[in-house]
Coordinates of C-alpha atoms in Angstrom, one line a residue:
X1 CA -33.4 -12.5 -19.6
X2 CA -31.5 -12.8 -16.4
X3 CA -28.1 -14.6 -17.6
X4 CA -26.0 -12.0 -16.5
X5 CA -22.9 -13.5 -13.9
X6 CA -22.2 -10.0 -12.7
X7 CA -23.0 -6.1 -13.3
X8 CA -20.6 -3.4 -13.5
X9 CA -20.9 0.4 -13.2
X10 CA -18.3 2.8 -13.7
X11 CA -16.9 2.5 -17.1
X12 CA -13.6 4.6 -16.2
X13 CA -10.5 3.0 -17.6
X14 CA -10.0 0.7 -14.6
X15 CA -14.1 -0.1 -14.8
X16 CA -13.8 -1.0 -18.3
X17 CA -10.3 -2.9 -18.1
X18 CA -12.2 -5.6 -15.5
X19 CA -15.1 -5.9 -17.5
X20 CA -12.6 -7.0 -20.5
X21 CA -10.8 -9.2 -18.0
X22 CA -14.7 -10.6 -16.5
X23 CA -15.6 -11.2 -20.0
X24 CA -12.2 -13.1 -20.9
X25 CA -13.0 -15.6 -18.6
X26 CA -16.1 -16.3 -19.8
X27 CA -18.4 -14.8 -17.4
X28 CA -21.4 -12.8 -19.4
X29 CA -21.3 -8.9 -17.9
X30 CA -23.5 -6.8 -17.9
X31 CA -22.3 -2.8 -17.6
X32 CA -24.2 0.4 -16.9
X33 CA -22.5 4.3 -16.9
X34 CA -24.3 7.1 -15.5
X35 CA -23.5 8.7 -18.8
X36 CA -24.9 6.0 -21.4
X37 CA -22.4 8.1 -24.2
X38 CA -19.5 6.7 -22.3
X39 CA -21.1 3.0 -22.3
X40 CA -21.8 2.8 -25.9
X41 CA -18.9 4.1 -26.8
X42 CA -17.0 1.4 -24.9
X43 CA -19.3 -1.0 -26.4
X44 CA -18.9 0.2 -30.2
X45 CA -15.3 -0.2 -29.5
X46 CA -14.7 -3.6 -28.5
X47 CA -14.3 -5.0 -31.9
X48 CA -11.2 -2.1 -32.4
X49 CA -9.6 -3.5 -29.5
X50 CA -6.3 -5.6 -30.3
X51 CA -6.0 -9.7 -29.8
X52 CA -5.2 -9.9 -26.3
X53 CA -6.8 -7.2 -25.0
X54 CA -10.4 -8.5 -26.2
X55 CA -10.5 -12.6 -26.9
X56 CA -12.3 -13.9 -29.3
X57 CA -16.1 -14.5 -28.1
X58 CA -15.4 -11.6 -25.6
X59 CA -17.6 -8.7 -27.0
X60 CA -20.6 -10.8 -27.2
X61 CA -20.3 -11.8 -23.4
X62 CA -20.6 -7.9 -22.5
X63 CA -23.9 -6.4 -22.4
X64 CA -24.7 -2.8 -22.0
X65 CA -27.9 -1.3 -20.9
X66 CA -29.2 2.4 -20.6
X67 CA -31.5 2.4 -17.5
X68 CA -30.1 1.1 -14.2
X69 CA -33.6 -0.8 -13.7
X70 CA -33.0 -3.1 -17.4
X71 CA -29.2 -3.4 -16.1
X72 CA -30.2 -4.9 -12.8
X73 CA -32.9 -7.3 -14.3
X74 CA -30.2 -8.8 -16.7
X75 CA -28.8 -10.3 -13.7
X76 CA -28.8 -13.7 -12.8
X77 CA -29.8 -14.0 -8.5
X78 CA -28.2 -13.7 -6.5
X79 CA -27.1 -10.2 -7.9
X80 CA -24.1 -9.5 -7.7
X81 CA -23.2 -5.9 -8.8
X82 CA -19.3 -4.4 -8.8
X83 CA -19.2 -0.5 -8.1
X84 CA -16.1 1.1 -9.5
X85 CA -17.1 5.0 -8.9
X86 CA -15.4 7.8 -7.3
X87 CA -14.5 6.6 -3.4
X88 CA -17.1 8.3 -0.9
X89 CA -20.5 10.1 -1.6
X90 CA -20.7 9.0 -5.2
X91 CA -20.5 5.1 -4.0
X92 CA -23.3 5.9 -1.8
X93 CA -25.4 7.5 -4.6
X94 CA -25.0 4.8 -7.0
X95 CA -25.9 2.2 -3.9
X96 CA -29.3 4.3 -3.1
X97 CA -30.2 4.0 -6.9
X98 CA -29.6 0.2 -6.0
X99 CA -31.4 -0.7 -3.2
X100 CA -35.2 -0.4 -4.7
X101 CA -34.3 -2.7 -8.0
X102 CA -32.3 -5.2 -5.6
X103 CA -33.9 -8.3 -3.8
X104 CA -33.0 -9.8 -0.4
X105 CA -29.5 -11.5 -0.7
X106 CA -28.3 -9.6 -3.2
X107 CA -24.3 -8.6 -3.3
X108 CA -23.0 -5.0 -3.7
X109 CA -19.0 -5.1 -4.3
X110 CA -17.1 -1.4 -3.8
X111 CA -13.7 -2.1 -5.7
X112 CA -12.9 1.3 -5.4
X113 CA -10.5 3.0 -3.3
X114 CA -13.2 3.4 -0.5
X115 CA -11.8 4.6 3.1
X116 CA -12.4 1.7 5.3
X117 CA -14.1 3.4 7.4
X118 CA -17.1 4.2 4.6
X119 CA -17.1 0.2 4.3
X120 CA -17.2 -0.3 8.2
X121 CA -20.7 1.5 8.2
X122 CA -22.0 -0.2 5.0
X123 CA -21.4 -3.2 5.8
X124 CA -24.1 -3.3 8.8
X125 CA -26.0 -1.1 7.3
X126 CA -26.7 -2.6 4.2
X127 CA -27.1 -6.2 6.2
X128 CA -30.0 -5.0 8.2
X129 CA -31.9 -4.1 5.4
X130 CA -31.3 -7.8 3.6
X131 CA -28.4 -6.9 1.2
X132 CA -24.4 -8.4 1.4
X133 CA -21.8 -5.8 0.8
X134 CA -18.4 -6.6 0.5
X135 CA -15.5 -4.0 0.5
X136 CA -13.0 -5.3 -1.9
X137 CA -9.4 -3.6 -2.4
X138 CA -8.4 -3.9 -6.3
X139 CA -4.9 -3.0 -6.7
X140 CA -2.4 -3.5 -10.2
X141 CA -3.6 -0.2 -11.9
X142 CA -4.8 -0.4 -15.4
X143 CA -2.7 -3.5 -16.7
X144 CA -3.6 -5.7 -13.6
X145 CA -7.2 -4.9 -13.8
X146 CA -6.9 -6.0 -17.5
X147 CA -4.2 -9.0 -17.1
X148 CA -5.3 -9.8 -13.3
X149 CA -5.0 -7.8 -10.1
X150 CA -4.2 -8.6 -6.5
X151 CA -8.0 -8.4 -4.7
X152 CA -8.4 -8.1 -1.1
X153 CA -12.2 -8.5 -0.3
X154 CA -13.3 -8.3 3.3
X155 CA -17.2 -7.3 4.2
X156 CA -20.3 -9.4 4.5
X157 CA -18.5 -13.1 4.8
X158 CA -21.9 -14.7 3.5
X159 CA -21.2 -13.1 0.5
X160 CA -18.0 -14.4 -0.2
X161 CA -19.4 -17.8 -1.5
X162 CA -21.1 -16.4 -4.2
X163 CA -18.4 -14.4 -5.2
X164 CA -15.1 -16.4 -5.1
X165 CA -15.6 -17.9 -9.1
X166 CA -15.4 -14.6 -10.7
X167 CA -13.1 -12.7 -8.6
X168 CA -10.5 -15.7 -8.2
X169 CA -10.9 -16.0 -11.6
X170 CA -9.9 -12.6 -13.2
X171 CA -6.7 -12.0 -10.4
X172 CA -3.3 -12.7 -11.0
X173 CA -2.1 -16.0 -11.0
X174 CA 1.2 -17.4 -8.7
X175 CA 3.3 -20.2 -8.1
X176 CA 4.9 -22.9 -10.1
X177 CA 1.8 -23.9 -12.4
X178 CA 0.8 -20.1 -12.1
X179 CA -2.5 -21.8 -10.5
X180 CA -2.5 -19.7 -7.0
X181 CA -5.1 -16.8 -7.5
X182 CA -3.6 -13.3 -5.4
X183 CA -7.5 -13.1 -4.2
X184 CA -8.5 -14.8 -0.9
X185 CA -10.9 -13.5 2.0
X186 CA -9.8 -11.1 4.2
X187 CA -11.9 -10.7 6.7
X188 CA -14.6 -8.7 8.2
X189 CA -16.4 -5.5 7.4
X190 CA -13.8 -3.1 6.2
X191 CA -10.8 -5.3 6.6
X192 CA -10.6 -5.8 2.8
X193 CA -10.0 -2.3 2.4
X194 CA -7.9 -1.9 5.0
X195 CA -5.8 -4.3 3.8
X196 CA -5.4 -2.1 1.0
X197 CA -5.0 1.2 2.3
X198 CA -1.9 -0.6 4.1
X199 CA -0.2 -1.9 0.6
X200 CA -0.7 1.7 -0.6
X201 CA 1.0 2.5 2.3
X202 CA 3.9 0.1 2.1
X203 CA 3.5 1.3 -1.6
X204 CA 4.0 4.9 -0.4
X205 CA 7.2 3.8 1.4
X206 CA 9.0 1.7 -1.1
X207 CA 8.8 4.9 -3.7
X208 CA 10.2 7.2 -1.6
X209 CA 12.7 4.4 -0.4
X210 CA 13.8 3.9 -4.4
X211 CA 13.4 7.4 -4.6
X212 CA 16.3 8.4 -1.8
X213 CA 18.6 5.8 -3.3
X214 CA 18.3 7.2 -6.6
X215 CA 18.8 10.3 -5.5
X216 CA 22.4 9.4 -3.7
X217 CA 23.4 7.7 -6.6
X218 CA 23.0 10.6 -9.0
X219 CA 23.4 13.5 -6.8
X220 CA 26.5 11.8 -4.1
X221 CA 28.1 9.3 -7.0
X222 CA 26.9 11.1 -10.0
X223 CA 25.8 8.3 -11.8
X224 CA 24.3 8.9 -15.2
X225 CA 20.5 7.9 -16.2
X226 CA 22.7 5.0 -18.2
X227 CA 24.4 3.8 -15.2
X228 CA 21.6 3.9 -12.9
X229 CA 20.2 1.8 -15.4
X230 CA 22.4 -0.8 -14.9
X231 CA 22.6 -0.4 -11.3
X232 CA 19.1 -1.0 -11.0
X233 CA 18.6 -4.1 -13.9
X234 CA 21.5 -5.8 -11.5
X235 CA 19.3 -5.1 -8.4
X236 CA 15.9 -6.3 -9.9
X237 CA 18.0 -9.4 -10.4
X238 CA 18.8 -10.0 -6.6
X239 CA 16.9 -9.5 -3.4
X240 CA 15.3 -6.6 -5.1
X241 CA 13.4 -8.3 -7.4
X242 CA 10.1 -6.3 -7.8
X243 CA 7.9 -4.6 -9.4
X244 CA 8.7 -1.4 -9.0
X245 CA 12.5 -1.9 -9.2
X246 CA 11.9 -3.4 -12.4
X247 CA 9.9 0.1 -13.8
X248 CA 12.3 2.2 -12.2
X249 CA 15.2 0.4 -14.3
X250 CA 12.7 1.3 -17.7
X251 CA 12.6 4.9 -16.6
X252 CA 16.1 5.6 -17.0
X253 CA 16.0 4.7 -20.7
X254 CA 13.0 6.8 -22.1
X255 CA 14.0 9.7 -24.2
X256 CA 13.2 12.8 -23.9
X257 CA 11.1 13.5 -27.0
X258 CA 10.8 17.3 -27.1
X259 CA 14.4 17.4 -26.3
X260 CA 17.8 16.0 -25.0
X261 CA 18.2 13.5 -22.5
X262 CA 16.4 11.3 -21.0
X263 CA 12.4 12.2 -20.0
X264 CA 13.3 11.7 -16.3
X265 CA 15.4 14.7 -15.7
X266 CA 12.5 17.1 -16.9
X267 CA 9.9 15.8 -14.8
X268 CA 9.2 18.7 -11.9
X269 CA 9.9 17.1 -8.9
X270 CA 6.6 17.6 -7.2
X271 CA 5.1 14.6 -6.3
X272 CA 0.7 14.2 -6.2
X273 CA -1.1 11.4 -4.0
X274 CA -4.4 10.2 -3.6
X275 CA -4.8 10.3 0.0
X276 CA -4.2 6.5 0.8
X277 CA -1.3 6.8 2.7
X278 CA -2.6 9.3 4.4
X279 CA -4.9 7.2 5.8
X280 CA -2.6 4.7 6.8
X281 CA -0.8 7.2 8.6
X282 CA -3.4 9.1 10.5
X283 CA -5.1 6.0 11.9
X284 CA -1.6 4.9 12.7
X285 CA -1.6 7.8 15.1
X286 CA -5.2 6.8 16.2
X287 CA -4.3 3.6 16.9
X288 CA -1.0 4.4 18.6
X289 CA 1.3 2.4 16.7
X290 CA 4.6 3.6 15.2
X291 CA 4.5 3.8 10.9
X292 CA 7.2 5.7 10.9
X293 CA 8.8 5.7 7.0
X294 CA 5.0 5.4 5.3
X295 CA 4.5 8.6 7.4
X296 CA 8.0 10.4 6.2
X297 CA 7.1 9.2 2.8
X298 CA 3.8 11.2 3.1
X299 CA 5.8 13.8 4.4
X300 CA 8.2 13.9 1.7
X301 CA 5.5 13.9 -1.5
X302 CA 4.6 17.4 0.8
X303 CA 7.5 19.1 0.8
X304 CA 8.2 18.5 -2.7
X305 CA 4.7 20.0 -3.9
X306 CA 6.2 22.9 -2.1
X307 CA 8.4 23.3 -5.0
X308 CA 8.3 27.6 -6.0
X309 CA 8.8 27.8 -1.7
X310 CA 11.7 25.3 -2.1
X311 CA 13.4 27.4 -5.2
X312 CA 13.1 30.3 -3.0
X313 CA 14.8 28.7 0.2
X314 CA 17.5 27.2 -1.8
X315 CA 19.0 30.9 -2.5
X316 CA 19.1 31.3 1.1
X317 CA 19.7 28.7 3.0
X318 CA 23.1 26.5 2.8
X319 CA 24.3 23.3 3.5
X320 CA 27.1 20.5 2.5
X321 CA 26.6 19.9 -1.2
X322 CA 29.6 17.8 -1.8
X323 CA 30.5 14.1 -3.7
X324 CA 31.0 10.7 -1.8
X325 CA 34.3 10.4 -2.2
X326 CA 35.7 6.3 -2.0
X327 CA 34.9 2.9 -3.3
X328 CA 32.0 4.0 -5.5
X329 CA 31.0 0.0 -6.4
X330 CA 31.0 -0.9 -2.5
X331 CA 29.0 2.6 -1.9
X332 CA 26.6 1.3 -4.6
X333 CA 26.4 -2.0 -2.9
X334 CA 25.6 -0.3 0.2
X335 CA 22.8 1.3 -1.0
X336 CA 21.5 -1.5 -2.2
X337 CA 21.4 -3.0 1.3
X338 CA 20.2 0.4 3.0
X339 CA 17.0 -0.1 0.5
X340 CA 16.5 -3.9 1.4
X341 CA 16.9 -3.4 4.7
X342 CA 14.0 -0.7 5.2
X343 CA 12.1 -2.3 2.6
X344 CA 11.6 -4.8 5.1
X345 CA 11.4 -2.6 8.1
X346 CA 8.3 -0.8 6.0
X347 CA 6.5 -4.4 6.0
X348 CA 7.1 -5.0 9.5
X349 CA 5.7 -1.6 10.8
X350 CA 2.5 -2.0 8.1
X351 CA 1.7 -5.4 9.9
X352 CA 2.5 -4.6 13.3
X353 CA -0.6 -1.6 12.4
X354 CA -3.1 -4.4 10.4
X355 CA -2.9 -6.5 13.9
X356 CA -3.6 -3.1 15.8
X357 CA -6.1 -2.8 13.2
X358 CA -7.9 -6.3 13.5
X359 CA -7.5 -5.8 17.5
X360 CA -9.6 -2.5 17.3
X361 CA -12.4 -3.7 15.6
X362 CA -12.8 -7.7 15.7
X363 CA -11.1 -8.8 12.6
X364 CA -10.2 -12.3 12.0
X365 CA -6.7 -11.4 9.7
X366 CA -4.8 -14.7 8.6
X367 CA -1.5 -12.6 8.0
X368 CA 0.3 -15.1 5.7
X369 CA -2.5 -15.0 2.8
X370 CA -2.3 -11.7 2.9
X371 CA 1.5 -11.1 1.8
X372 CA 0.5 -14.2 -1.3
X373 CA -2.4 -11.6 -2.5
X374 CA 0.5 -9.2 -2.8
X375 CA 2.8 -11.3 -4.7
X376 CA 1.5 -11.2 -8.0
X377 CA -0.7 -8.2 -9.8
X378 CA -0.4 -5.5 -7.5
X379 CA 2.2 -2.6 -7.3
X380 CA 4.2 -3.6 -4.2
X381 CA 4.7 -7.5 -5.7
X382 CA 8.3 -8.6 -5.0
X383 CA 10.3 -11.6 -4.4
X384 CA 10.5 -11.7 -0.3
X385 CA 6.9 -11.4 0.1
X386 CA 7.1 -15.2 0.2
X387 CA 9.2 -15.1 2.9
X388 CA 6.3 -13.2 4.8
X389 CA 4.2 -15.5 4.1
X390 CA 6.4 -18.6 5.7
X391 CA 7.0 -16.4 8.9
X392 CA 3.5 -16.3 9.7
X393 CA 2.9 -20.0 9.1
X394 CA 6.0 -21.0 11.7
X395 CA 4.1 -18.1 13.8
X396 CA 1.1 -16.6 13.7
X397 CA 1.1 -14.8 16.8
X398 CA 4.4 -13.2 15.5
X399 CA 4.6 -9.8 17.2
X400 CA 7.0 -8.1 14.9
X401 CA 8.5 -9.5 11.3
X402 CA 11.7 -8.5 12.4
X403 CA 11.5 -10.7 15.4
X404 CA 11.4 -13.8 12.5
X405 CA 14.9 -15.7 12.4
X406 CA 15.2 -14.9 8.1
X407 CA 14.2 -10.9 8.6
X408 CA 16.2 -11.0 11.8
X409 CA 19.3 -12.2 9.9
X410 CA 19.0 -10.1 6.5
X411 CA 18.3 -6.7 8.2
X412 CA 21.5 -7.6 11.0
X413 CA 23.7 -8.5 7.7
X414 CA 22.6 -5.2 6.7
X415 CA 23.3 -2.8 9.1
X416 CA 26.6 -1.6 8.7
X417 CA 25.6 -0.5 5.2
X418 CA 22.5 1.0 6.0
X419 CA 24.8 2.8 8.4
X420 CA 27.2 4.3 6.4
X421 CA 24.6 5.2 3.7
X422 CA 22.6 6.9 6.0
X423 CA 25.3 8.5 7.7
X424 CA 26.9 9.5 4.2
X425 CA 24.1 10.9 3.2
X426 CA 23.7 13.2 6.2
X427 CA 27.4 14.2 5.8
X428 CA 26.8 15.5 1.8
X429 CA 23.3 16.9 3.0
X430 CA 21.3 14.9 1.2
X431 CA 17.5 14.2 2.4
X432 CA 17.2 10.6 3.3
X433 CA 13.6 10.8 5.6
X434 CA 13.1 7.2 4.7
X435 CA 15.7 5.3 5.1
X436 CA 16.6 7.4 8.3
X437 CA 13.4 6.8 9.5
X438 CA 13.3 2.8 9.0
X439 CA 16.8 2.7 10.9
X440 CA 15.6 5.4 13.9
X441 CA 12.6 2.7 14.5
X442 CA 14.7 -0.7 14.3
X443 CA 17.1 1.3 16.7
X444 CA 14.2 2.3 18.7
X445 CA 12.3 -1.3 18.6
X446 CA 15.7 -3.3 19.4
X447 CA 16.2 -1.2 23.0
X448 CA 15.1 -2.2 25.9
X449 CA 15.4 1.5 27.4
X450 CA 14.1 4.5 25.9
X451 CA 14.6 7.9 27.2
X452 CA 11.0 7.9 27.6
X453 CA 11.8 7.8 31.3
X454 CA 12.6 11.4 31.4
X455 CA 9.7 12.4 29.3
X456 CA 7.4 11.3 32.0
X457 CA 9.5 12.3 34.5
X458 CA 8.5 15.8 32.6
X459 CA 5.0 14.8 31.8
X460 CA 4.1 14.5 36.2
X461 CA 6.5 17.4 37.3
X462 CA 4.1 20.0 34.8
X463 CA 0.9 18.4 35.0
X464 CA 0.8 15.2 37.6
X465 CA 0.4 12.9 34.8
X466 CA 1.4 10.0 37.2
X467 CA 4.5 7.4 36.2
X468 CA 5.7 3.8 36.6
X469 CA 8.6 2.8 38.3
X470 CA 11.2 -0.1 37.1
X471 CA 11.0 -1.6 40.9
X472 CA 7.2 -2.4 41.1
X473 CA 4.7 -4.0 39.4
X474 CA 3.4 -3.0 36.2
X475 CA 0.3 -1.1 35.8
X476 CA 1.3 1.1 40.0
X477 CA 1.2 5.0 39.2
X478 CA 3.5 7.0 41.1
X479 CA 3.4 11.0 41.6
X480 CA 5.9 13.0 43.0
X481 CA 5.7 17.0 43.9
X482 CA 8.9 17.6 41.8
X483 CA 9.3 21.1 43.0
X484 CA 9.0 20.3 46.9
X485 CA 11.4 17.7 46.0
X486 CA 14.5 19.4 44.3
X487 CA 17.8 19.5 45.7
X488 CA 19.3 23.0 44.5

């Protein structure tokens, strides 16, 4: 019978977490794996899972089947199927296998980590032969896909209708009466995931940004795992309050089980990544917009997988390796403003590139919804992103979040701590590519002149490249035979 809500296939750990979550709001699922062992198995097992994980009635409302042609028949029409596969080639397989057993109208939903630009082509593709496609950005790891993620869907708008119930349904929940689902429309084609390439990019950023502050503290103050502890359960209770700050305070209190200490301090410091914020980055350049701390985050997770070269270097090469030496509780203090203040320089450059973004290719982005689908579920969720959210609604053609009267206010209260950490930090040689990077750009953004005046000045004496002058009218190109005109 065709009873189904919705069909899932992938029955990975974040595959089988939103089934669990699908079926816990009532919705009947049906699931399909390419390898049926991995199904059953996940369907033998519901029963074992604890009282909170799987709700009564739940096991009964999830449905497995062993041919993709009996899966897509249990579905009720308009189909409406959820990939969760490997990103790329593999979501283009399992949509192939699709397309016979589908009918007109029917909705394909990537919730993978799919490159935007995968879901740009799909989108018309998959249109013009009758189908709706929508990209969808799924981001809270394994809890949130279990407890409620944030979800950014963006694609076919058409689509969006017959998918708002069950999606709405299984995200996190905001606000007062925790009655505000973190899932609203995006916008076209790939905007969805684009959307989420750039919170895995601000994502990027505020790790390495927690990750430079930590490292001060214990290598310039010489804080202990206990007191950084502390240091950061005080912050997660202030303009910090988030979700990472709130896991980094947990860190410093595992054990280390196979030894002394804490688990931290064993952990090789080489640092893996998906490729998500590489993304960001490299359209960043494409687009010609200026992401500078997501792309020195990127940077920095590659020079610490250089790790044996590092070892090797660090027998060599010398530098200051001293120990802040003042008020330690106002340095701490200071810190903690350095990392609020390009916390909020990383938000501003990863909006300034999703309105590059929409520009290039047509998207209708509502700005302020987006920072609410970020405020509950997914990894970056923190207390300001509010405040986001009520910039944009005083302004939505705002060019710049920094050029809002709150972000304005908190980054200028800021900056003669950021300062001194940053220039501290030089001073004792530690490496502080983030937060040096967030204050080079808001030094950069806030001057009227640049020395960029000289660099064309360069650019037409070797190669004609033209200028502008200050004393005509924008958009007038100038040459001038540089070498006929020195005065030697």
């Amino acid at each position: 019978m065709s009873n189904n809500d919705i069909g899932l296939i992938g029955l990975a750990v974040m595959g089988q977490n939103l089934v669990m979550n699908m079926a816990n709001k009532g919705f009947n699922v049906a699931v399909y794996n390419r390898t049926t062992e991995t199904m059953t198995d996940f369907i033998n097992g519901l029963g074992d899972r604890p009282a909170g994980v799987v709700e009564e009635g739940t096991a009964d409302r999830i449905h497995g089947y062993e041919s993709l042609e009996d899966f897509v028949n249990s579905l009720a029409s308009p189909r409406r199927v959820m990939v969760m596969v490997k990103a790329g080639k593999p979501v283009d397989a399992v949509i192939e296998g699709l397309k016979p057993l589908l009918d007109e109208g029917d909705i394909i939903i990537d919730g993978g980590n799919a490159d935007y630009v995968d879901t740009n082509r799909r989108c018309p593709e998959l249109k013009a032969e009758g189908f709706r496609f929508i990209g969808t950005g799924v981001s809270g790891g394994e809890e949130g896909a279990l407890k409620g993620p944030s979800i950014m869907p963006g694609g076919d708008p058409e689509a969006w209708p017959f998918v708002k119930d069950i999606l709405q349904a299984i995200s996190a929940k905001v606000g007062e009466n925790n009655d505000i689902p973190c899932c609203e429309w995006v916008g076209e084609a790939g905007a969805g995931h684009y959307v989420k390439m750039v919170h895995n990019g601000i994502e990027y950023g505020d790790m390495q940004l927690i990750c430079e502050a930590y490292y001060i503290l214990k290598h310039g103050l010489g804080l202990t795992n206990q007191e950084l502890y502390k240091v950061f359960k005080e912050w997660n209770e202030g303009q910090l309050d988030s979700y990472l700050i709130e896991i980094t305070r947990d860190i410093f209190t595992v054990a280390d089980k196979e030894g002394d200490g804490e688990l931290v301090d064993k952990i090789l410091d080489t640092a893996g990544q998906k490729g998500t914020g590489r993304w960001m980055c490299q359209h960043a350049l494409e687009l010609g917009v200026p992401t500078t701390l997501v792309t020195e985050a990127v940077y920095a997770r590659c020079l610490s997988s250089q790790k044996d070269e590092r070892v090797r270097a660090s027998e060599v090469l010398s530098g200051p390796d001293g120990k802040f030496e003042g008020d330690r509780q106002q340095f701490i203090d200071d810190v903690r403003q350095a990392l609020y203040a390009s916390k909020l320089v990383s938000y501003a450059q990863g909006y300034v590139q999703l309105n590059a973004a929409a520009k290039e290719f047509g998207w209708n982005l509502n700005n302020g919804p987006i920072a609410l689908l970020w405020r509950g579920g997914c990894i970056i969720r923190s207390v300001f992103l509010q405040d986001i959210k009520n910039a944009f609604d005083k302004n939505p053609e705002l060019e710049n979040l920094l050029l809002d009267d709150f972000f304005k206010n908190e980054v200028n209260a800021a900056q003669p701590s950021w300062r001194r950490v940053v220039s501290t930090a030089v001073q004792l040689g530690l490496p502080v590519p983030a937060f040096s990077a967030a204050l080079t750009y808001f030094d950069g953004y806030r001057r009227a002149s640049l020395p960029a005046n000289l660099l064309q000045a360069q650019r037409d004496y070797f190669g004609a490249h033209t200028y502008e002058r200050t004393d005509k009218p924008r958009g007038e190109k100038f040459h001038t035979d540089w070498i006929r005109e020195r005065n030697i």
